[in-house]
Short mmCIF file of N, CA, C and O in Angstrom, two decimals:
data_model
loop_
_atom_site.label_atom_id
_atom_site.label_comp_id
_atom_site.label_asym_id
_atom_site.label_seq_id
_atom_site.Cartn_x
_atom_site.Cartn_y
_atom_site.Cartn_z
N MET N 1 -20.25 26.53 6.64
CA MET N 1 -19.87 27.18 5.41
C MET N 1 -19.80 26.14 4.29
O MET N 1 -19.22 25.08 4.45
N ALA N 2 -20.42 26.44 3.17
CA ALA N 2 -20.45 25.52 2.04
C ALA N 2 -19.09 25.48 1.34
O ALA N 2 -18.38 26.48 1.28
N ARG N 3 -18.77 24.32 0.82
CA ARG N 3 -17.54 24.15 0.07
C ARG N 3 -17.66 24.83 -1.28
O ARG N 3 -18.72 24.83 -1.89
N ALA N 4 -16.55 25.34 -1.77
CA ALA N 4 -16.55 25.97 -3.09
C ALA N 4 -16.83 24.91 -4.15
O ALA N 4 -16.29 23.81 -4.09
N ARG N 5 -17.68 25.27 -5.08
CA ARG N 5 -18.03 24.36 -6.18
C ARG N 5 -16.88 24.31 -7.17
O ARG N 5 -16.29 25.34 -7.50
N ILE N 6 -16.56 23.12 -7.66
CA ILE N 6 -15.50 22.95 -8.66
C ILE N 6 -16.16 23.06 -10.03
O ILE N 6 -17.02 22.24 -10.37
N PRO N 7 -15.77 24.05 -10.83
CA PRO N 7 -16.38 24.19 -12.15
C PRO N 7 -15.90 23.09 -13.10
O PRO N 7 -14.79 22.55 -12.94
N ALA N 8 -16.72 22.76 -14.08
CA ALA N 8 -16.38 21.72 -15.05
C ALA N 8 -15.07 22.03 -15.77
O ALA N 8 -14.30 21.11 -16.08
N GLU N 9 -14.78 23.30 -15.98
CA GLU N 9 -13.55 23.69 -16.68
C GLU N 9 -12.30 23.26 -15.91
O GLU N 9 -11.24 23.11 -16.49
N ARG N 10 -12.44 23.09 -14.61
CA ARG N 10 -11.32 22.63 -13.79
C ARG N 10 -11.45 21.15 -13.44
O ARG N 10 -10.45 20.42 -13.37
N GLY N 11 -12.69 20.70 -13.24
CA GLY N 11 -12.91 19.32 -12.82
C GLY N 11 -12.70 18.29 -13.92
O GLY N 11 -12.06 17.26 -13.71
N ASP N 12 -13.24 18.56 -15.11
CA ASP N 12 -13.11 17.59 -16.21
C ASP N 12 -11.65 17.29 -16.55
O ASP N 12 -11.27 16.12 -16.66
N PRO N 13 -10.79 18.32 -16.72
CA PRO N 13 -9.38 18.02 -17.00
C PRO N 13 -8.69 17.25 -15.86
O PRO N 13 -7.82 16.41 -16.12
N ALA N 14 -9.09 17.52 -14.63
CA ALA N 14 -8.51 16.79 -13.50
C ALA N 14 -8.88 15.32 -13.57
O ALA N 14 -8.04 14.44 -13.32
N VAL N 15 -10.13 15.02 -13.93
CA VAL N 15 -10.56 13.62 -14.06
C VAL N 15 -9.79 12.94 -15.19
O VAL N 15 -9.28 11.82 -15.02
N VAL N 16 -9.68 13.60 -16.32
CA VAL N 16 -8.94 13.02 -17.45
C VAL N 16 -7.51 12.71 -17.04
O VAL N 16 -6.98 11.62 -17.31
N ALA N 17 -6.85 13.65 -16.37
CA ALA N 17 -5.47 13.46 -15.93
C ALA N 17 -5.37 12.33 -14.91
O ALA N 17 -4.47 11.49 -14.99
N ALA N 18 -6.29 12.30 -13.95
CA ALA N 18 -6.26 11.26 -12.92
C ALA N 18 -6.46 9.87 -13.52
O ALA N 18 -5.83 8.91 -13.10
N LEU N 19 -7.33 9.78 -14.51
CA LEU N 19 -7.56 8.49 -15.17
C LEU N 19 -6.33 8.04 -15.95
O LEU N 19 -6.09 6.84 -16.10
N ALA N 20 -5.56 8.99 -16.45
CA ALA N 20 -4.33 8.66 -17.18
C ALA N 20 -3.25 8.15 -16.23
O ALA N 20 -2.35 7.44 -16.64
N GLY N 21 -3.38 8.48 -14.95
CA GLY N 21 -2.48 7.96 -13.93
C GLY N 21 -1.29 8.85 -13.66
O GLY N 21 -1.00 9.80 -14.39
N ASP N 22 -0.60 8.55 -12.56
CA ASP N 22 0.63 9.21 -12.14
C ASP N 22 0.50 10.73 -12.14
O ASP N 22 1.23 11.42 -12.86
N VAL N 23 -0.45 11.24 -11.38
CA VAL N 23 -0.66 12.69 -11.28
C VAL N 23 -0.29 13.17 -9.89
O VAL N 23 -0.19 12.39 -8.95
N GLU N 24 -0.12 14.46 -9.78
CA GLU N 24 0.14 15.06 -8.47
C GLU N 24 -1.06 14.84 -7.56
O GLU N 24 -2.20 14.75 -8.02
N ARG N 25 -0.79 14.79 -6.28
CA ARG N 25 -1.85 14.57 -5.29
C ARG N 25 -2.96 15.62 -5.41
O ARG N 25 -4.13 15.31 -5.27
N SER N 26 -2.60 16.86 -5.70
CA SER N 26 -3.59 17.92 -5.80
C SER N 26 -4.54 17.70 -6.97
O SER N 26 -5.73 18.00 -6.89
N VAL N 27 -4.04 17.15 -8.06
CA VAL N 27 -4.88 16.86 -9.23
C VAL N 27 -5.82 15.70 -8.90
O VAL N 27 -7.02 15.75 -9.21
N LEU N 28 -5.30 14.67 -8.26
CA LEU N 28 -6.14 13.53 -7.85
C LEU N 28 -7.22 14.01 -6.88
O LEU N 28 -8.39 13.64 -7.02
N ALA N 29 -6.86 14.83 -5.93
CA ALA N 29 -7.83 15.36 -4.97
C ALA N 29 -8.92 16.14 -5.68
O ALA N 29 -10.11 16.00 -5.37
N ASN N 30 -8.54 16.95 -6.64
CA ASN N 30 -9.50 17.75 -7.39
C ASN N 30 -10.46 16.85 -8.17
O ASN N 30 -11.67 17.08 -8.20
N ALA N 31 -9.93 15.81 -8.80
CA ALA N 31 -10.75 14.87 -9.57
C ALA N 31 -11.75 14.16 -8.66
O ALA N 31 -12.94 14.05 -8.98
N VAL N 32 -11.27 13.66 -7.53
CA VAL N 32 -12.14 12.95 -6.58
C VAL N 32 -13.24 13.87 -6.07
O VAL N 32 -14.43 13.52 -6.08
N ARG N 33 -12.88 15.07 -5.66
CA ARG N 33 -13.87 16.02 -5.12
C ARG N 33 -14.88 16.43 -6.19
O ARG N 33 -16.07 16.59 -5.90
N TYR N 34 -14.41 16.62 -7.40
CA TYR N 34 -15.31 16.99 -8.50
C TYR N 34 -16.34 15.89 -8.75
O TYR N 34 -17.53 16.15 -8.90
N LEU N 35 -15.89 14.64 -8.78
CA LEU N 35 -16.81 13.52 -9.01
C LEU N 35 -17.76 13.31 -7.84
O LEU N 35 -18.93 12.97 -8.04
N LEU N 36 -17.30 13.54 -6.62
CA LEU N 36 -18.20 13.49 -5.47
C LEU N 36 -19.24 14.59 -5.57
O LEU N 36 -20.43 14.37 -5.28
N GLN N 37 -18.81 15.76 -5.97
CA GLN N 37 -19.73 16.89 -6.17
C GLN N 37 -20.80 16.54 -7.19
O GLN N 37 -21.99 16.80 -7.00
N ARG N 38 -20.40 15.91 -8.29
CA ARG N 38 -21.36 15.52 -9.33
C ARG N 38 -22.36 14.51 -8.78
O ARG N 38 -23.55 14.58 -9.08
N LEU N 39 -21.89 13.56 -7.97
CA LEU N 39 -22.81 12.59 -7.36
C LEU N 39 -23.82 13.32 -6.49
O LEU N 39 -25.03 13.05 -6.57
N ALA N 40 -23.35 14.22 -5.65
CA ALA N 40 -24.25 14.95 -4.74
C ALA N 40 -25.25 15.80 -5.52
O ALA N 40 -26.41 15.93 -5.11
N GLU N 41 -24.84 16.36 -6.65
CA GLU N 41 -25.75 17.17 -7.47
C GLU N 41 -26.79 16.31 -8.17
O GLU N 41 -27.95 16.69 -8.27
N ARG N 42 -26.40 15.16 -8.65
CA ARG N 42 -27.31 14.29 -9.41
C ARG N 42 -28.22 13.46 -8.51
O ARG N 42 -29.29 13.06 -8.94
N SER N 43 -27.76 13.18 -7.32
CA SER N 43 -28.52 12.33 -6.39
C SER N 43 -28.67 13.08 -5.08
O SER N 43 -28.18 12.65 -4.03
N GLU N 44 -29.37 14.20 -5.13
CA GLU N 44 -29.52 15.06 -3.95
C GLU N 44 -30.16 14.33 -2.79
O GLU N 44 -31.03 13.48 -2.98
N GLY N 45 -29.74 14.67 -1.61
CA GLY N 45 -30.30 14.10 -0.41
C GLY N 45 -29.27 14.02 0.69
O GLY N 45 -28.13 14.47 0.54
N ASN N 46 -29.66 13.40 1.81
CA ASN N 46 -28.79 13.30 2.98
C ASN N 46 -28.83 11.92 3.63
O ASN N 46 -28.51 11.78 4.80
N THR N 47 -29.24 10.92 2.87
CA THR N 47 -29.41 9.59 3.46
C THR N 47 -28.13 8.75 3.47
O THR N 47 -27.93 7.94 4.35
N VAL N 48 -27.27 8.96 2.49
CA VAL N 48 -26.04 8.16 2.35
C VAL N 48 -24.85 9.09 2.38
O VAL N 48 -24.85 10.13 1.71
N GLU N 49 -23.83 8.72 3.13
CA GLU N 49 -22.58 9.48 3.11
C GLU N 49 -21.56 8.66 2.32
O GLU N 49 -21.32 7.50 2.64
N VAL N 50 -21.00 9.27 1.30
CA VAL N 50 -19.97 8.64 0.48
C VAL N 50 -18.64 9.27 0.84
O VAL N 50 -18.47 10.49 0.74
N ARG N 51 -17.70 8.43 1.27
CA ARG N 51 -16.39 8.91 1.73
C ARG N 51 -15.28 8.36 0.86
O ARG N 51 -15.24 7.15 0.58
N VAL N 52 -14.37 9.24 0.48
CA VAL N 52 -13.16 8.85 -0.24
C VAL N 52 -11.99 9.51 0.49
O VAL N 52 -11.52 10.59 0.12
N PRO N 53 -11.56 8.88 1.59
CA PRO N 53 -10.50 9.49 2.39
C PRO N 53 -9.16 9.45 1.63
O PRO N 53 -8.92 8.52 0.89
N PRO N 54 -8.34 10.44 1.80
CA PRO N 54 -8.51 11.62 2.65
C PRO N 54 -9.07 12.82 1.88
O PRO N 54 -9.01 13.95 2.37
N PHE N 55 -9.62 12.59 0.71
CA PHE N 55 -9.96 13.69 -0.18
C PHE N 55 -11.33 14.33 0.03
O PHE N 55 -11.49 15.52 -0.20
N GLY N 56 -12.33 13.57 0.42
CA GLY N 56 -13.63 14.20 0.58
C GLY N 56 -14.74 13.22 0.93
O GLY N 56 -14.55 12.00 0.92
N ALA N 57 -15.88 13.82 1.20
CA ALA N 57 -17.09 13.06 1.51
C ALA N 57 -18.29 13.93 1.16
O ALA N 57 -18.21 15.16 1.24
N VAL N 58 -19.36 13.29 0.72
CA VAL N 58 -20.61 14.00 0.44
C VAL N 58 -21.77 13.18 0.98
O VAL N 58 -21.67 11.98 1.15
N GLN N 59 -22.87 13.88 1.22
CA GLN N 59 -24.11 13.21 1.53
C GLN N 59 -25.00 13.30 0.30
O GLN N 59 -25.00 14.32 -0.40
N CYS N 60 -25.71 12.22 0.02
CA CYS N 60 -26.53 12.16 -1.18
C CYS N 60 -27.70 11.21 -0.98
O CYS N 60 -27.80 10.56 0.05
N ILE N 61 -28.54 11.11 -1.95
CA ILE N 61 -29.69 10.22 -2.06
C ILE N 61 -30.80 10.62 -1.08
O ILE N 61 -30.59 10.73 0.11
N ARG N 62 -31.96 10.81 -1.65
CA ARG N 62 -33.14 11.22 -0.87
C ARG N 62 -33.56 10.12 0.09
O ARG N 62 -33.42 8.95 -0.18
N GLY N 63 -34.11 10.53 1.20
CA GLY N 63 -34.60 9.61 2.21
C GLY N 63 -34.49 10.27 3.57
O GLY N 63 -34.36 11.49 3.66
N PRO N 64 -34.52 9.46 4.63
CA PRO N 64 -34.44 10.03 5.98
C PRO N 64 -33.15 10.83 6.16
O PRO N 64 -32.08 10.38 5.80
N ARG N 65 -33.30 12.01 6.70
CA ARG N 65 -32.15 12.89 6.91
C ARG N 65 -31.38 12.47 8.15
O ARG N 65 -31.95 12.15 9.18
N HIS N 66 -30.06 12.52 8.03
CA HIS N 66 -29.18 12.20 9.15
C HIS N 66 -28.46 13.48 9.57
O HIS N 66 -27.95 14.21 8.73
N THR N 67 -28.39 13.75 10.87
CA THR N 67 -27.76 15.00 11.31
C THR N 67 -26.67 14.84 12.36
O THR N 67 -25.86 15.74 12.51
N ARG N 68 -26.63 13.75 13.12
CA ARG N 68 -25.64 13.64 14.19
C ARG N 68 -24.98 12.27 14.21
O ARG N 68 -25.61 11.26 13.93
N GLY N 69 -23.70 12.25 14.58
CA GLY N 69 -22.98 10.99 14.72
C GLY N 69 -22.71 10.33 13.39
O GLY N 69 -22.76 10.94 12.33
N THR N 70 -22.41 9.05 13.43
CA THR N 70 -22.12 8.28 12.22
C THR N 70 -23.43 7.99 11.48
O THR N 70 -24.36 7.46 12.08
N PRO N 71 -23.48 8.33 10.20
CA PRO N 71 -24.70 8.06 9.44
C PRO N 71 -24.99 6.56 9.36
O PRO N 71 -24.06 5.75 9.38
N PRO N 72 -26.26 6.18 9.26
CA PRO N 72 -26.61 4.76 9.16
C PRO N 72 -26.24 4.15 7.81
O PRO N 72 -26.12 2.94 7.70
N ASN N 73 -26.07 4.97 6.78
CA ASN N 73 -25.72 4.49 5.45
C ASN N 73 -24.41 5.14 5.01
O ASN N 73 -24.38 6.34 4.72
N VAL N 74 -23.34 4.36 5.02
CA VAL N 74 -22.02 4.89 4.70
C VAL N 74 -21.38 4.02 3.63
O VAL N 74 -21.41 2.79 3.71
N VAL N 75 -20.79 4.69 2.65
CA VAL N 75 -20.03 4.01 1.61
C VAL N 75 -18.64 4.62 1.63
O VAL N 75 -18.49 5.85 1.60
N GLU N 76 -17.61 3.77 1.71
CA GLU N 76 -16.25 4.28 1.75
C GLU N 76 -15.36 3.46 0.82
O GLU N 76 -15.51 2.24 0.71
N MET N 77 -14.45 4.17 0.15
CA MET N 77 -13.53 3.52 -0.78
C MET N 77 -12.32 4.40 -0.99
O MET N 77 -12.33 5.57 -0.61
N ASP N 78 -11.30 3.85 -1.65
CA ASP N 78 -10.13 4.65 -1.97
C ASP N 78 -10.35 5.42 -3.27
O ASP N 78 -11.33 5.20 -3.99
N ALA N 79 -9.44 6.33 -3.55
CA ALA N 79 -9.58 7.20 -4.72
C ALA N 79 -9.62 6.44 -6.05
O ALA N 79 -10.48 6.73 -6.89
N PRO N 80 -8.73 5.47 -6.31
CA PRO N 80 -8.80 4.75 -7.58
C PRO N 80 -10.14 4.03 -7.79
O PRO N 80 -10.67 4.01 -8.90
N THR N 81 -10.68 3.47 -6.72
CA THR N 81 -11.98 2.79 -6.83
C THR N 81 -13.07 3.80 -7.16
O THR N 81 -13.90 3.56 -8.04
N TRP N 82 -13.06 4.96 -6.48
CA TRP N 82 -14.06 5.98 -6.75
C TRP N 82 -13.97 6.47 -8.19
O TRP N 82 -14.98 6.62 -8.88
N LEU N 83 -12.77 6.73 -8.68
CA LEU N 83 -12.61 7.17 -10.07
C LEU N 83 -13.18 6.14 -11.03
O LEU N 83 -13.88 6.49 -11.98
N ALA N 84 -12.90 4.87 -10.78
CA ALA N 84 -13.39 3.81 -11.66
C ALA N 84 -14.91 3.70 -11.63
O ALA N 84 -15.56 3.53 -12.66
N LEU N 85 -15.50 3.82 -10.45
CA LEU N 85 -16.96 3.74 -10.33
C LEU N 85 -17.64 4.96 -10.94
O LEU N 85 -18.60 4.84 -11.68
N ALA N 86 -17.14 6.14 -10.60
CA ALA N 86 -17.77 7.38 -11.03
C ALA N 86 -17.71 7.58 -12.54
O ALA N 86 -18.56 8.26 -13.11
N THR N 87 -16.73 6.98 -13.19
CA THR N 87 -16.58 7.13 -14.64
C THR N 87 -17.15 5.93 -15.40
O THR N 87 -17.12 5.92 -16.63
N GLY N 88 -17.63 4.94 -14.70
CA GLY N 88 -18.21 3.78 -15.35
C GLY N 88 -17.20 2.73 -15.78
O GLY N 88 -17.55 1.76 -16.43
N ALA N 89 -15.94 2.89 -15.40
CA ALA N 89 -14.92 1.92 -15.79
C ALA N 89 -15.08 0.60 -15.04
O ALA N 89 -14.70 -0.45 -15.55
N THR N 90 -15.62 0.66 -13.84
CA THR N 90 -15.86 -0.53 -13.03
C THR N 90 -17.30 -0.52 -12.55
O THR N 90 -17.75 0.47 -11.97
N PRO N 91 -18.04 -1.61 -12.76
CA PRO N 91 -19.40 -1.69 -12.23
C PRO N 91 -19.40 -1.81 -10.70
O PRO N 91 -18.48 -2.40 -10.12
N TRP N 92 -20.42 -1.28 -10.08
CA TRP N 92 -20.57 -1.33 -8.63
C TRP N 92 -20.42 -2.75 -8.11
O TRP N 92 -19.67 -3.00 -7.16
N ALA N 93 -21.13 -3.69 -8.70
CA ALA N 93 -21.12 -5.08 -8.21
C ALA N 93 -19.72 -5.67 -8.25
O ALA N 93 -19.33 -6.42 -7.35
N ASP N 94 -18.94 -5.34 -9.26
CA ASP N 94 -17.57 -5.86 -9.36
C ASP N 94 -16.69 -5.31 -8.24
O ASP N 94 -15.89 -6.04 -7.65
N ALA N 95 -16.82 -4.02 -7.96
CA ALA N 95 -16.02 -3.41 -6.90
C ALA N 95 -16.40 -3.97 -5.54
O ALA N 95 -15.53 -4.22 -4.69
N VAL N 96 -17.70 -4.19 -5.32
CA VAL N 96 -18.16 -4.78 -4.05
C VAL N 96 -17.61 -6.20 -3.92
O VAL N 96 -17.07 -6.58 -2.88
N ALA N 97 -17.75 -6.99 -4.99
CA ALA N 97 -17.29 -8.38 -4.96
C ALA N 97 -15.78 -8.47 -4.72
O ALA N 97 -15.31 -9.42 -4.07
N ALA N 98 -15.04 -7.49 -5.21
CA ALA N 98 -13.58 -7.48 -5.04
C ALA N 98 -13.16 -6.94 -3.67
O ALA N 98 -11.98 -6.90 -3.36
N GLY N 99 -14.13 -6.52 -2.86
CA GLY N 99 -13.82 -5.99 -1.54
C GLY N 99 -13.21 -4.60 -1.56
O GLY N 99 -12.56 -4.19 -0.61
N ARG N 100 -13.44 -3.86 -2.63
CA ARG N 100 -12.86 -2.52 -2.76
C ARG N 100 -13.74 -1.43 -2.16
O ARG N 100 -13.35 -0.28 -2.11
N ILE N 101 -14.94 -1.82 -1.70
CA ILE N 101 -15.90 -0.87 -1.13
C ILE N 101 -16.33 -1.36 0.24
O ILE N 101 -16.62 -2.54 0.42
N SER N 102 -16.38 -0.45 1.18
CA SER N 102 -16.98 -0.73 2.48
C SER N 102 -18.33 -0.02 2.47
O SER N 102 -18.39 1.20 2.33
N ALA N 103 -19.41 -0.78 2.58
CA ALA N 103 -20.75 -0.19 2.53
C ALA N 103 -21.59 -0.76 3.65
O ALA N 103 -21.63 -1.98 3.84
N SER N 104 -22.25 0.13 4.39
CA SER N 104 -23.14 -0.32 5.46
C SER N 104 -24.44 0.46 5.38
O SER N 104 -24.46 1.62 4.97
N GLY N 105 -25.51 -0.20 5.72
CA GLY N 105 -26.83 0.43 5.70
C GLY N 105 -27.66 -0.08 4.55
O GLY N 105 -27.16 -0.55 3.53
N THR N 106 -28.97 0.04 4.72
CA THR N 106 -29.90 -0.50 3.73
C THR N 106 -29.94 0.30 2.43
O THR N 106 -30.39 -0.19 1.41
N ARG N 107 -29.45 1.53 2.45
CA ARG N 107 -29.47 2.38 1.25
C ARG N 107 -28.07 2.59 0.67
O ARG N 107 -27.89 3.44 -0.19
N ALA N 108 -27.09 1.85 1.13
CA ALA N 108 -25.70 2.07 0.74
C ALA N 108 -25.31 1.34 -0.54
O ALA N 108 -24.23 0.78 -0.65
N ASP N 109 -26.17 1.37 -1.52
CA ASP N 109 -25.90 0.79 -2.84
C ASP N 109 -25.99 1.92 -3.86
O ASP N 109 -27.05 2.47 -4.09
N LEU N 110 -24.86 2.27 -4.45
CA LEU N 110 -24.83 3.39 -5.39
C LEU N 110 -25.00 2.97 -6.84
O LEU N 110 -24.91 3.81 -7.73
N SER N 111 -25.25 1.71 -7.09
CA SER N 111 -25.29 1.22 -8.47
C SER N 111 -26.27 1.98 -9.35
O SER N 111 -26.01 2.19 -10.53
N GLY N 112 -27.38 2.43 -8.81
CA GLY N 112 -28.36 3.17 -9.60
C GLY N 112 -28.02 4.64 -9.77
O GLY N 112 -28.75 5.37 -10.44
N HIS N 113 -26.91 5.07 -9.20
CA HIS N 113 -26.53 6.48 -9.24
C HIS N 113 -25.22 6.71 -9.99
O HIS N 113 -24.71 7.84 -10.03
N LEU N 114 -24.66 5.66 -10.53
CA LEU N 114 -23.38 5.74 -11.23
C LEU N 114 -23.52 5.25 -12.66
O LEU N 114 -24.37 4.41 -12.92
N PRO N 115 -22.69 5.71 -13.57
CA PRO N 115 -21.61 6.69 -13.42
C PRO N 115 -22.14 8.11 -13.38
O PRO N 115 -23.30 8.36 -13.72
N VAL N 116 -21.28 9.03 -12.96
CA VAL N 116 -21.65 10.44 -12.92
C VAL N 116 -20.85 11.27 -13.92
O VAL N 116 -21.05 12.47 -14.03
N TRP N 117 -19.95 10.63 -14.63
CA TRP N 117 -19.07 11.33 -15.58
C TRP N 117 -18.83 10.42 -16.77
O TRP N 117 -18.64 9.22 -16.61
N HIS N 118 -18.83 11.00 -17.95
CA HIS N 118 -18.66 10.21 -19.17
C HIS N 118 -17.63 10.85 -20.10
O HIS N 118 -17.88 11.89 -20.68
N GLY N 119 -16.49 10.23 -20.24
CA GLY N 119 -15.49 10.67 -21.21
C GLY N 119 -15.15 12.14 -21.15
O GLY N 119 -15.35 12.80 -20.14
N SER N 120 -14.64 12.66 -22.23
CA SER N 120 -14.17 14.02 -22.26
C SER N 120 -15.31 15.03 -22.17
O SER N 120 -15.08 16.20 -21.88
N LEU N 121 -16.54 14.60 -22.42
CA LEU N 121 -17.67 15.52 -22.29
C LEU N 121 -17.99 15.78 -20.83
O LEU N 121 -18.55 16.81 -20.48
N GLY N 122 -17.62 14.82 -19.97
CA GLY N 122 -17.85 14.99 -18.55
C GLY N 122 -19.27 14.75 -18.10
O GLY N 122 -19.55 14.77 -16.93
N HIS N 123 -20.18 14.53 -19.02
CA HIS N 123 -21.59 14.43 -18.64
C HIS N 123 -22.07 12.98 -18.73
O HIS N 123 -21.75 12.28 -19.66
N ALA N 124 -22.82 12.59 -17.75
CA ALA N 124 -23.48 11.28 -17.76
C ALA N 124 -24.95 11.53 -17.58
O ALA N 124 -25.36 12.53 -16.98
N PRO N 125 -25.78 10.65 -18.10
CA PRO N 125 -27.22 10.84 -17.92
C PRO N 125 -27.59 10.79 -16.44
O PRO N 125 -26.94 10.11 -15.67
N VAL N 126 -28.59 11.53 -16.07
CA VAL N 126 -29.08 11.49 -14.69
C VAL N 126 -29.69 10.13 -14.46
O VAL N 126 -30.52 9.67 -15.25
N PRO N 127 -29.25 9.43 -13.39
CA PRO N 127 -29.81 8.10 -13.12
C PRO N 127 -31.32 8.20 -12.92
O PRO N 127 -31.81 9.15 -12.34
N GLY N 128 -32.03 7.17 -13.43
CA GLY N 128 -33.48 7.23 -13.33
C GLY N 128 -34.10 6.21 -12.51
O GLY N 128 -33.79 5.39 -11.85
#
């Protein structure tokens, strides 16, 4: 069963609130899931699994499809790191260098797919 899509009318305010800090867990969860959803929409595919425990995970980026067991390309981080990356507040290379991201696999570099959200408009250009 597919997960319910988070509409921009609910997701954008959650991201703004989460970036402001000190929000309820449900608001943070909504912001994280919304930004993961945007990544999956902008970078369709099943080659990389992006995990932000305990809030969510998506598969994205075109390439060889993975269907069973642990995917060969996994990116995992905490919610504050994901918010910073997805909104462009922190560059991918900086987060990797700081040890804030666990990434394995030859395709587990999201730098060309971020940011996915821009300011109050909520829209970022599609990575090219």
